Short mmCIF file of C-alpha atoms and ligand atoms in Angstrom, two decimals:
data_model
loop_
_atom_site.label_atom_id
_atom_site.label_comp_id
_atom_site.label_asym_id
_atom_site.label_seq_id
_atom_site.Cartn_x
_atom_site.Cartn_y
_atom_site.Cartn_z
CA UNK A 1 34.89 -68.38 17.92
CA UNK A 2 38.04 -67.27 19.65
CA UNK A 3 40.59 -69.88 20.73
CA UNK A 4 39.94 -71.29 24.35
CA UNK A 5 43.22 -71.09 26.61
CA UNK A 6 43.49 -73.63 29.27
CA UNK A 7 44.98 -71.71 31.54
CA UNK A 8 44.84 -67.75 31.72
CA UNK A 9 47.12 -66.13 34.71
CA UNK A 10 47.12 -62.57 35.69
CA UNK A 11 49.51 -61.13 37.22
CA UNK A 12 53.75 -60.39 37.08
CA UNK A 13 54.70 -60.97 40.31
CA UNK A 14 56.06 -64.07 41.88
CA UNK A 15 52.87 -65.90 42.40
CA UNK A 16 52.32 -65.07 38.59
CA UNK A 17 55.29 -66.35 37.31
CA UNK A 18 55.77 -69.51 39.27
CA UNK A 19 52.54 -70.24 38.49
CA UNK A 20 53.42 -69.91 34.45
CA UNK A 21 56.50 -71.95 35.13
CA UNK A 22 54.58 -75.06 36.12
CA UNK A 23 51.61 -74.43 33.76
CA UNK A 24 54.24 -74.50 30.94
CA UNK A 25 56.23 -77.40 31.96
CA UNK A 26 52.29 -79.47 32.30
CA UNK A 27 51.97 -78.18 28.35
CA UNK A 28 48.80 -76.12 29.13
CA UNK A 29 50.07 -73.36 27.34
CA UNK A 30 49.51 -70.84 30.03
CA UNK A 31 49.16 -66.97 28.42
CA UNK A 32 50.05 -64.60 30.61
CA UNK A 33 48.19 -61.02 31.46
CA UNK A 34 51.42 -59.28 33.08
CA UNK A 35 49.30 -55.63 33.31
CA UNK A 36 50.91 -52.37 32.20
CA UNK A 37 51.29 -50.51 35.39
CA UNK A 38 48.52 -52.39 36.61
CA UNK A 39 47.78 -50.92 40.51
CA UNK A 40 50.69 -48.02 39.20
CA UNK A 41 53.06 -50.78 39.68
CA UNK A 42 55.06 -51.87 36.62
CA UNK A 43 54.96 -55.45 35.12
CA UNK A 44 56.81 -57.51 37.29
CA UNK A 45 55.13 -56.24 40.36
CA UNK A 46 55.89 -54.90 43.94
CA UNK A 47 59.70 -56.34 43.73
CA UNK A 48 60.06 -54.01 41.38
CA UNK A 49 59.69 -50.77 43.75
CA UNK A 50 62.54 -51.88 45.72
CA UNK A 51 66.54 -52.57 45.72
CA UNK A 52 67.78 -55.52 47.62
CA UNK A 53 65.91 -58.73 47.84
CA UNK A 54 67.99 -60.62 50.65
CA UNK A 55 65.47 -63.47 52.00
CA UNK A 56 64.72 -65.29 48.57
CA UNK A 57 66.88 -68.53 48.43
CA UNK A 58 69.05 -69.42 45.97
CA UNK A 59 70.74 -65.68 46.11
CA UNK A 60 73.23 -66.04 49.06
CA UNK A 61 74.44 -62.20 48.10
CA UNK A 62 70.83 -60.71 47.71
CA UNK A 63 69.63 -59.76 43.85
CA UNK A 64 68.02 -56.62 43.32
CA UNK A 65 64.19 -56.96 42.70
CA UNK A 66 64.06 -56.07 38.98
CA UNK A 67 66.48 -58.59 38.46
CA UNK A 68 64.85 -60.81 40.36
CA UNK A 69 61.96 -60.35 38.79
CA UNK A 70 63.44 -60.22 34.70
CA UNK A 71 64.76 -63.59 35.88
CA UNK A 72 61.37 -65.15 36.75
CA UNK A 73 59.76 -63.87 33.81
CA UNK A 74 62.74 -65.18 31.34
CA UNK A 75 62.01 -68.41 33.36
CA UNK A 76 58.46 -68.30 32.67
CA UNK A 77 59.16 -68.15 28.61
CA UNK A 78 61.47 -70.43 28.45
CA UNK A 79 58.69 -73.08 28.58
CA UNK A 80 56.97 -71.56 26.87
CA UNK A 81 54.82 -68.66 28.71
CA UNK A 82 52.92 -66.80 26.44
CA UNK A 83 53.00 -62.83 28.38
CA UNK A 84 50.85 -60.01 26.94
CA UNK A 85 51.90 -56.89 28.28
CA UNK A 86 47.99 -55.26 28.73
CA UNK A 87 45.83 -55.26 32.33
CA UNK A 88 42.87 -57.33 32.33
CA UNK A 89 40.24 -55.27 33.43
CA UNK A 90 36.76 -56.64 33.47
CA UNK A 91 35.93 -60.70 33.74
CA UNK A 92 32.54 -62.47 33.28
CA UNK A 93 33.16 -65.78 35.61
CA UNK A 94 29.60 -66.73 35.04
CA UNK A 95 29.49 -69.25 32.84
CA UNK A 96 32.56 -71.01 30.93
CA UNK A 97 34.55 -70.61 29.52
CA UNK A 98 35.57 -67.69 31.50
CA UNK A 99 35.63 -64.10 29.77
CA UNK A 100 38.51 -61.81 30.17
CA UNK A 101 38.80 -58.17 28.38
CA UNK A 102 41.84 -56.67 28.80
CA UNK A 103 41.97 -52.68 29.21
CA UNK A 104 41.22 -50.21 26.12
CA UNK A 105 39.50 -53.85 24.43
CA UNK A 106 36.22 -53.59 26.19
CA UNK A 107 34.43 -53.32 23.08
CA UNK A 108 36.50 -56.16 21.40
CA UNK A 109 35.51 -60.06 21.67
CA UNK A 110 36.84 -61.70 25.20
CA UNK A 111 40.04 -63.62 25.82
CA UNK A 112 38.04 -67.22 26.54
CA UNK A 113 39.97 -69.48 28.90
CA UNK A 114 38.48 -72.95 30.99
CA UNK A 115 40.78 -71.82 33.90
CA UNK A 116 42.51 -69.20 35.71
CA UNK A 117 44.62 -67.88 38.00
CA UNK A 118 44.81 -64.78 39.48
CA UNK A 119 48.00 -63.21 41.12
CA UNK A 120 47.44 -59.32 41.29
CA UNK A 121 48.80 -58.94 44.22
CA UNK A 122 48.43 -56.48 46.62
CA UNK A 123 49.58 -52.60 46.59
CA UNK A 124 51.00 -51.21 49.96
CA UNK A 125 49.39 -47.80 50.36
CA UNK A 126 52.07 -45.25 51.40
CA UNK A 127 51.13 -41.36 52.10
CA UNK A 128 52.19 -38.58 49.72
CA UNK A 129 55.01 -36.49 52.21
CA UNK A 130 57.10 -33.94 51.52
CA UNK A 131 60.58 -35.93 51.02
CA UNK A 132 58.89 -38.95 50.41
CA UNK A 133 59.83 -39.12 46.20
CA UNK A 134 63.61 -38.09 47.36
CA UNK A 135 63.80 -40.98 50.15
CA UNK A 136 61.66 -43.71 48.74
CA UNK A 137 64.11 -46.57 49.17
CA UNK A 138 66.79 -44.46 50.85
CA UNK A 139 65.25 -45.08 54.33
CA UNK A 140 61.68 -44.99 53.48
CA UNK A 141 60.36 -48.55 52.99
CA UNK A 142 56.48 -50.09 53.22
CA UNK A 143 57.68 -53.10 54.10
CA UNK A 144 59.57 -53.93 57.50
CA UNK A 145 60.10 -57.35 57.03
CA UNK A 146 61.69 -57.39 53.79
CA UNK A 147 64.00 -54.13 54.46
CA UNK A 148 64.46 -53.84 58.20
CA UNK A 149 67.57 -55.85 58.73
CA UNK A 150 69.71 -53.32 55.86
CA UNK A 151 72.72 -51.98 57.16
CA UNK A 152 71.09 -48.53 56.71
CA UNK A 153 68.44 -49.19 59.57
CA UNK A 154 71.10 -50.13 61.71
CA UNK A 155 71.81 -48.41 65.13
CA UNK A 156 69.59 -45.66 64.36
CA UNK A 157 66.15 -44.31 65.20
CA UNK A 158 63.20 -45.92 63.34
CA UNK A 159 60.15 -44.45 62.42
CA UNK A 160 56.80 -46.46 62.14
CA UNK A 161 53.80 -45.01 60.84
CA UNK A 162 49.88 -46.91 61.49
CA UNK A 163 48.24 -47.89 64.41
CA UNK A 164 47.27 -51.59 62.90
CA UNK A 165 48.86 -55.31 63.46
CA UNK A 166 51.09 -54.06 60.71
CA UNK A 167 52.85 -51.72 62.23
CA UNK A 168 52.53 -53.30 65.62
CA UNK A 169 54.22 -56.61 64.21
CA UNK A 170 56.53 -54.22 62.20
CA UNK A 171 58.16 -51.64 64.89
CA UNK A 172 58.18 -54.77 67.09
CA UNK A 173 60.02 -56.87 64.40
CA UNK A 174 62.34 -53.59 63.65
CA UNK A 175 62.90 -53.06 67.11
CA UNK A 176 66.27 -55.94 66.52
CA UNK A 177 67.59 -53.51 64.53
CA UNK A 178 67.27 -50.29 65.25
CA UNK A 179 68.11 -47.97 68.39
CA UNK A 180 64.69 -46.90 69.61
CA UNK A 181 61.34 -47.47 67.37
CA UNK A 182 58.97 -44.46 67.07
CA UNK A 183 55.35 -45.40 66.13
CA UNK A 184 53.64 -42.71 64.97
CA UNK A 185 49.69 -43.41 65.05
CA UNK A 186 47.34 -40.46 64.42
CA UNK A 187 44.92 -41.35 67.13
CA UNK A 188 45.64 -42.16 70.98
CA UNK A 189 44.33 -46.21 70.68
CA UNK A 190 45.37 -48.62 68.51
CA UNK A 191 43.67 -50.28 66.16
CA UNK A 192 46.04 -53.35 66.74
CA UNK A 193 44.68 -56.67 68.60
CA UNK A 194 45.63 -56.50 72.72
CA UNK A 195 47.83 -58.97 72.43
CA UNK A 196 49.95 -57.37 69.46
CA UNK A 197 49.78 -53.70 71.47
CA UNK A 198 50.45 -55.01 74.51
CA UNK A 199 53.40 -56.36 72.94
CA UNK A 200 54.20 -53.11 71.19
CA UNK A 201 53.68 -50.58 73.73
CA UNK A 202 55.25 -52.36 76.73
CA UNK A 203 58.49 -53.27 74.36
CA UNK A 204 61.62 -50.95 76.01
CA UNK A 205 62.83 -49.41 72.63
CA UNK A 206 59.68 -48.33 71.70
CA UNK A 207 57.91 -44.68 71.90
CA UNK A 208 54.16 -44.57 70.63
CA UNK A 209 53.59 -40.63 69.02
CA UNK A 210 49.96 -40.89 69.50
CA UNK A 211 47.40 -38.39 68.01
CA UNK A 212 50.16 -37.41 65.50
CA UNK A 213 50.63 -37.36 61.71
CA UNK A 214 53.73 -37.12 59.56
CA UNK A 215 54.55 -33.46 58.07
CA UNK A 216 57.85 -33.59 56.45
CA UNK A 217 60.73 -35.86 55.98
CA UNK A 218 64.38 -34.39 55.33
CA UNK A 219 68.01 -36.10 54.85
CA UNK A 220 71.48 -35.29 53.46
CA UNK A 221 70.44 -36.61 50.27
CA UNK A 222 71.99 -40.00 50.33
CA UNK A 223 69.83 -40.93 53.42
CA UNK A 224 66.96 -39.88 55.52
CA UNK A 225 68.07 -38.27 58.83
CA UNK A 226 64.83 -37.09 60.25
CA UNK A 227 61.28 -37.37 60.26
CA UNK A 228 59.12 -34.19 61.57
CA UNK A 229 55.24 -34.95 62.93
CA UNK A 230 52.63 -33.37 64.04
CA UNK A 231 50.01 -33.17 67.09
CA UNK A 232 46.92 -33.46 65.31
CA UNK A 233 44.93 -32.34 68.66
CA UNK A 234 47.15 -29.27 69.77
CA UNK A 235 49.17 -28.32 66.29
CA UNK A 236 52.44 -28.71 67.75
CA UNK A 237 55.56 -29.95 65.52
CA UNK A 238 58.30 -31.98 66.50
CA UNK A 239 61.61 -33.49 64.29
CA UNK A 240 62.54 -37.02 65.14
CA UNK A 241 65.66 -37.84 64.30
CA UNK A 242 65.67 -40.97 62.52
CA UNK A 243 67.23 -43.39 59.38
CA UNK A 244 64.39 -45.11 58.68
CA UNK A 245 60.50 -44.72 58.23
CA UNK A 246 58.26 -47.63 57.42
CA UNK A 247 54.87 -46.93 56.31
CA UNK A 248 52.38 -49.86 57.75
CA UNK A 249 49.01 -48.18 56.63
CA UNK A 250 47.38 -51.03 54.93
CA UNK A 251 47.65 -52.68 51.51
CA UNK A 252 44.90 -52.64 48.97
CA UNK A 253 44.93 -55.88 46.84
CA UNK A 254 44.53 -55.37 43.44
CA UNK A 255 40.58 -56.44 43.21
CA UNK A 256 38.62 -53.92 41.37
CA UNK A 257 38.24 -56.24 37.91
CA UNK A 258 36.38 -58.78 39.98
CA UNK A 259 34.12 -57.22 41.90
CA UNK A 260 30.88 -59.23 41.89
CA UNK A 261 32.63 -61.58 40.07
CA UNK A 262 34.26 -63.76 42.72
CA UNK A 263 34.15 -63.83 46.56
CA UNK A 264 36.42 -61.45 48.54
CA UNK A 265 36.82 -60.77 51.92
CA UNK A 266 35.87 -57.19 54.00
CA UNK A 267 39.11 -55.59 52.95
CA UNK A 268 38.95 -56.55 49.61
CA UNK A 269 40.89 -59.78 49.62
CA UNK A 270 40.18 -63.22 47.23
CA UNK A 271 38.70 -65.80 49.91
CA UNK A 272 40.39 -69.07 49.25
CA UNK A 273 39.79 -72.63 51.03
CA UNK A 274 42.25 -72.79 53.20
CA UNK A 275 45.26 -74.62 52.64
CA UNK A 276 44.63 -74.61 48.62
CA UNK A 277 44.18 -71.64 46.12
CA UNK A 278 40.80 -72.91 45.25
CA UNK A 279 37.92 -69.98 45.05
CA UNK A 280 34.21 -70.06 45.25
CA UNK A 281 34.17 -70.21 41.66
CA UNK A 282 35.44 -73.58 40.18
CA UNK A 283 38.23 -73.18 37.75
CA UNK A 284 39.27 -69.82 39.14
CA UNK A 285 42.42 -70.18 41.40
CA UNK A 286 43.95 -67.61 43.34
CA UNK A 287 47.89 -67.18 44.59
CA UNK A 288 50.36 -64.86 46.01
CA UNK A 289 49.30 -61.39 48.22
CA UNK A 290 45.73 -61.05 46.25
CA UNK A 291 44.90 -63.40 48.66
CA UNK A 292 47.09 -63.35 51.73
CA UNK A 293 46.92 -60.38 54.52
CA UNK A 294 49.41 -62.92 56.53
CA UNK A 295 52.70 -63.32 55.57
CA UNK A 296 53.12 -61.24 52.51
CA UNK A 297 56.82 -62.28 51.09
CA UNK A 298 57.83 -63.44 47.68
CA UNK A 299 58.50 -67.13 48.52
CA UNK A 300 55.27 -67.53 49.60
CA UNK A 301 53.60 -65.90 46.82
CA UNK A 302 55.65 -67.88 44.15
CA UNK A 303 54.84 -70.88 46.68
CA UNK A 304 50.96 -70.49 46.51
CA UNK A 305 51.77 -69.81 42.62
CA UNK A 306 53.16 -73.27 42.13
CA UNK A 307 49.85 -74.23 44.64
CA UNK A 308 47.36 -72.77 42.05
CA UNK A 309 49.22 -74.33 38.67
CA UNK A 310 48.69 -77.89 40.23
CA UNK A 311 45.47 -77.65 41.35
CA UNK A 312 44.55 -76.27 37.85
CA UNK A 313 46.12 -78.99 35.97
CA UNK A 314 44.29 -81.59 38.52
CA UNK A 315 41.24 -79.48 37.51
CA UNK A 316 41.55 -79.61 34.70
CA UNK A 317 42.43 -83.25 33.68
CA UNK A 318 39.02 -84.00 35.71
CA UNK A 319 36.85 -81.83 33.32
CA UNK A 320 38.17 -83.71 30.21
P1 FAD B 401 52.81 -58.63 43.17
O1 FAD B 401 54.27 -58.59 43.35
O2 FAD B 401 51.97 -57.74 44.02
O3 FAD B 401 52.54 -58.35 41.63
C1 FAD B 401 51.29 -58.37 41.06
C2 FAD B 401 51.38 -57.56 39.79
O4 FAD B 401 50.41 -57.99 38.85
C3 FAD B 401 51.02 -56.07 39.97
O5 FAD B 401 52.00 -55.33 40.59
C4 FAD B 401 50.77 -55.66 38.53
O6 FAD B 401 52.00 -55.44 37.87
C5 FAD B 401 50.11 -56.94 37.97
N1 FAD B 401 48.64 -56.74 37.90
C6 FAD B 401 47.83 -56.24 38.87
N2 FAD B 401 46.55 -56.17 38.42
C7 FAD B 401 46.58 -56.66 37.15
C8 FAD B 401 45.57 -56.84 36.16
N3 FAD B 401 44.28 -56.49 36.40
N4 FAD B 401 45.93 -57.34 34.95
C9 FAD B 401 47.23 -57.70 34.70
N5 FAD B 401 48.22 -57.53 35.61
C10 FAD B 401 47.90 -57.02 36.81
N6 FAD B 401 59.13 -59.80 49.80
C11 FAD B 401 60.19 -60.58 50.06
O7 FAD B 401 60.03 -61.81 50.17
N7 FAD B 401 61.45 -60.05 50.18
C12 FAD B 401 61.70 -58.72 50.05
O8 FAD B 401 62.84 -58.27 50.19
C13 FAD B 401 60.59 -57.88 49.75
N8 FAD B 401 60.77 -56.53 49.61
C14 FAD B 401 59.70 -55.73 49.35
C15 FAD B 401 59.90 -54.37 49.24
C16 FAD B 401 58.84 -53.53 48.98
C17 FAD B 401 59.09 -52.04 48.84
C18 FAD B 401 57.51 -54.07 48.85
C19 FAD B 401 56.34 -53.15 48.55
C20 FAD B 401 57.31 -55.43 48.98
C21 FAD B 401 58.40 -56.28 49.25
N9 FAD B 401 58.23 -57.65 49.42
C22 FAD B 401 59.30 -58.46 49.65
C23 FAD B 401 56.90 -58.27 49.33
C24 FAD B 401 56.77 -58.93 47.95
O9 FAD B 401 57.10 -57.97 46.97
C25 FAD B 401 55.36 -59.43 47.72
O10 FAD B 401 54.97 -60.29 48.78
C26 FAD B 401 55.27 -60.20 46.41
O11 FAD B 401 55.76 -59.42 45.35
C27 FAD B 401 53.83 -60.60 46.12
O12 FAD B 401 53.83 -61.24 44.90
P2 FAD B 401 52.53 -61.44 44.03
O13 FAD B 401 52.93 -62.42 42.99
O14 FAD B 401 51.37 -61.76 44.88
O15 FAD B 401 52.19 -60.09 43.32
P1 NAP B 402 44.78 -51.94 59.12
O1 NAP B 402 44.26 -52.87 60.17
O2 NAP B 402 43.83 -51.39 58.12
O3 NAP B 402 45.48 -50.73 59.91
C1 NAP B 402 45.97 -49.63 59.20
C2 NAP B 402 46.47 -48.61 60.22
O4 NAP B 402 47.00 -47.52 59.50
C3 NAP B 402 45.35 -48.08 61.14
O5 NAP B 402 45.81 -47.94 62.45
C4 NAP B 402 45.02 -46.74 60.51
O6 NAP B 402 44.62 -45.77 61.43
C5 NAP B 402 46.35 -46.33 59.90
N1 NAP B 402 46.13 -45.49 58.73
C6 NAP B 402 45.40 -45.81 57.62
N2 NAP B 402 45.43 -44.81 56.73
C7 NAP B 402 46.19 -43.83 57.32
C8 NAP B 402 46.57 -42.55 56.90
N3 NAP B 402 46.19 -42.04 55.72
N4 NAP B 402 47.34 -41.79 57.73
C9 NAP B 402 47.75 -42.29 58.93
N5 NAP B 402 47.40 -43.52 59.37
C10 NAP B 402 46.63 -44.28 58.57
O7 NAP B 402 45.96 -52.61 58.26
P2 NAP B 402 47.05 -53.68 58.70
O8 NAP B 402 47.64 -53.33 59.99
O9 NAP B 402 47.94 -53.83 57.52
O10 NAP B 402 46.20 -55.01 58.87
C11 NAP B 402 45.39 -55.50 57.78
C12 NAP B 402 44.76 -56.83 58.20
O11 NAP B 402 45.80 -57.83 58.33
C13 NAP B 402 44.06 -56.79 59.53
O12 NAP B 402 42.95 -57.64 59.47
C14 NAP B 402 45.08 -57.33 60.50
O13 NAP B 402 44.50 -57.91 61.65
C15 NAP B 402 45.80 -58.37 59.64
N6 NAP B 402 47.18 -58.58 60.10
C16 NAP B 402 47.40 -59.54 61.04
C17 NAP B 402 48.67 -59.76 61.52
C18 NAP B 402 48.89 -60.82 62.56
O14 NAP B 402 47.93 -61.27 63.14
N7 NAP B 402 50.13 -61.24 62.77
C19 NAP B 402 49.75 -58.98 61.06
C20 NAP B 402 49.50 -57.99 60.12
C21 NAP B 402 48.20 -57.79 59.65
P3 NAP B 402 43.21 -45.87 62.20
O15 NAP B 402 43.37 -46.94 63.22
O16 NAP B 402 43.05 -44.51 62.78
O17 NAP B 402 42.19 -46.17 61.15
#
């Protein structure tokens, strides 16, 4: 029989790797799944789609993602982190120990563990526009929170794209920064709670483009300058002039391998108690943005990370 692994984590991003940093220092030997463009996103995770990373302490001058991220994972074998670079892609959680097969090994004997964690994370769905590829981090962003405050999105028009609490806390949020917000929904009500679009629409810097999609974005090559949409009802075309568009069109959390497996949530999401990383399914542990809609940041994921080593090493010393 295969070797059983105490402690199995899947994942790259921060939840991941915090999680492998405390495994390792408890000597359970963690070995880590880090995917190989697992979700289209490459090990390391969604840090590693962007530039500067300003709000994770400990980096008074900002670090770039990948860095960021290379860091973390050289932290995480240091103590001794096994990483496989492969995406798990089916699990049998119903018996123990728990089954894992990673992708292009269905056919092969499971990866056996008594515990895991999963930190998948969560993909940020974006829309394929023309300009997009050319902008992508040059004033196109899918995250408001982590970007807004740049320079670049300074004193300039903003563009917001969904009709959701996303991009109603979003445009709000970006509304400190920027000149005037644009929130460009593609039908006339929002799918945001009252209290959130109340919030929104009433704010003074703010213009809702309702039944409108986006067509085209163009800039001067360094920088997006404008953002054209269109009247979905009528046809009509307009160009907003603008340094910035945020997409806040949902994330979809990177679920599929445990479908049926494990309890998630409407949209997908791993349901967790609340206030611990614990699962329906004891021994299975979940951290970072594969289960949080909420807050969505790096310290938090790498927080719930450390969350989900404990409470597997607590776990786990009960089972002995
Ligand atoms: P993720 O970072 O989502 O990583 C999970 C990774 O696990 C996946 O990407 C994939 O590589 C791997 N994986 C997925 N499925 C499998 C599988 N089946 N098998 C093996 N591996 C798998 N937050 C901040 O705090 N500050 C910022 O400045 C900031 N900037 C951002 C900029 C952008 C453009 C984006 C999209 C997000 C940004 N965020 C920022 C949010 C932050 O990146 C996330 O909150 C954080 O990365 C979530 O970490 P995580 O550990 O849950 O997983
Ligand atoms: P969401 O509720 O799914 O909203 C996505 C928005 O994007 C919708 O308005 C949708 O339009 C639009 N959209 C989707 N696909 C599109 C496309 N292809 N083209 C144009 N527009 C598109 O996602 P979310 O706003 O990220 O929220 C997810 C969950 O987190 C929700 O449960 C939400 O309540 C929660 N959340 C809560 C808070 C908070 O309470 N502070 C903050 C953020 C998120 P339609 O409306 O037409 O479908």
């Amino acid at each position: 029989m295969s070797e059983i692994h105490n402690v199995v984590i899947i994942g790259s991003g921060p939840a991941a790797h915090t999680a492998a940093i405390y495994a390792a220092r408890a000597n359970l030997e963690p070995v880590l799944y880090e995917g190989f463009m697992a979700g289209g996103i490459a090990a390391g995770g969604q840090l590693t789609t962007t530039t500067e990373v300003e709000n994770f302490p400990g980096f008074p001058d900002g670090i770039s993602g990948p860095e960021l991220m290379d860091k973390m994972r050289a932290q995480s074998t240091r103590f001794g982190t096994k990483i496989i670079t492969e995406t798990i892609a089916k699990v049998d959680f119903s018996q123990r120990p728990f089954k894992l097969w990673p992708e292009y090994k269905l056919d092969k004997d499971p990866v056996l563990a008594h515990s895991i964690i999963i930190s998948t994370g969560a993909t940020a769905k974006t829309l394929d526009i023309p300009g997009k590829d050319t902008y992508w981090q040059r004033g196109i962003s899918a995250c408001a929170v982590c970007d807004g405050a740049l320079p670049i999105f300074r004193d300039t028009p903003l563009v917001v794209i969904g009709g959701g609490d996303s991009a109603a806390e979003e445009a709000t949020y970006l509304t400190k920064y920027g000149s005037r917000v644009y929130v460009v929904h593609r039908r006339d009500e929002l799918r945001a709670s009252a209290i959130m679009a109340k919030r929104l629409v009433e704010h003074p810097k703010v213009e809702m483009v309702w039944n409108s999609v986006i067509q085209e974005v163009s800039g001067d090559d360094k920088q997006l300058r404008s953002v054209t949409v269109q009247n979905v009802k009528d046809g009509s075309s307009k160009t907003l002039e603008a340094g910035g568009l945020f997409f806040a069109i949902g994330h979809k959390p990177n679920t599929d391998p445990f479908v049926g497996q494990i309890d998630l949530d409407e949209d997908g999401y791993i349901k967790t108690v609340p206030g611990t990383t614990r699962t329906n399914i004891e021994g299975v542990f979940a951290a970072g943005d594969v289960q949080d809609k909420t807050y969505r940041q790096a310290v938090t994921a790498a927080g719930s990370g450390c969350m989900a080593a404990l409470e597997a090493e607590r776990w786990l010393s009960e089972e002995e």
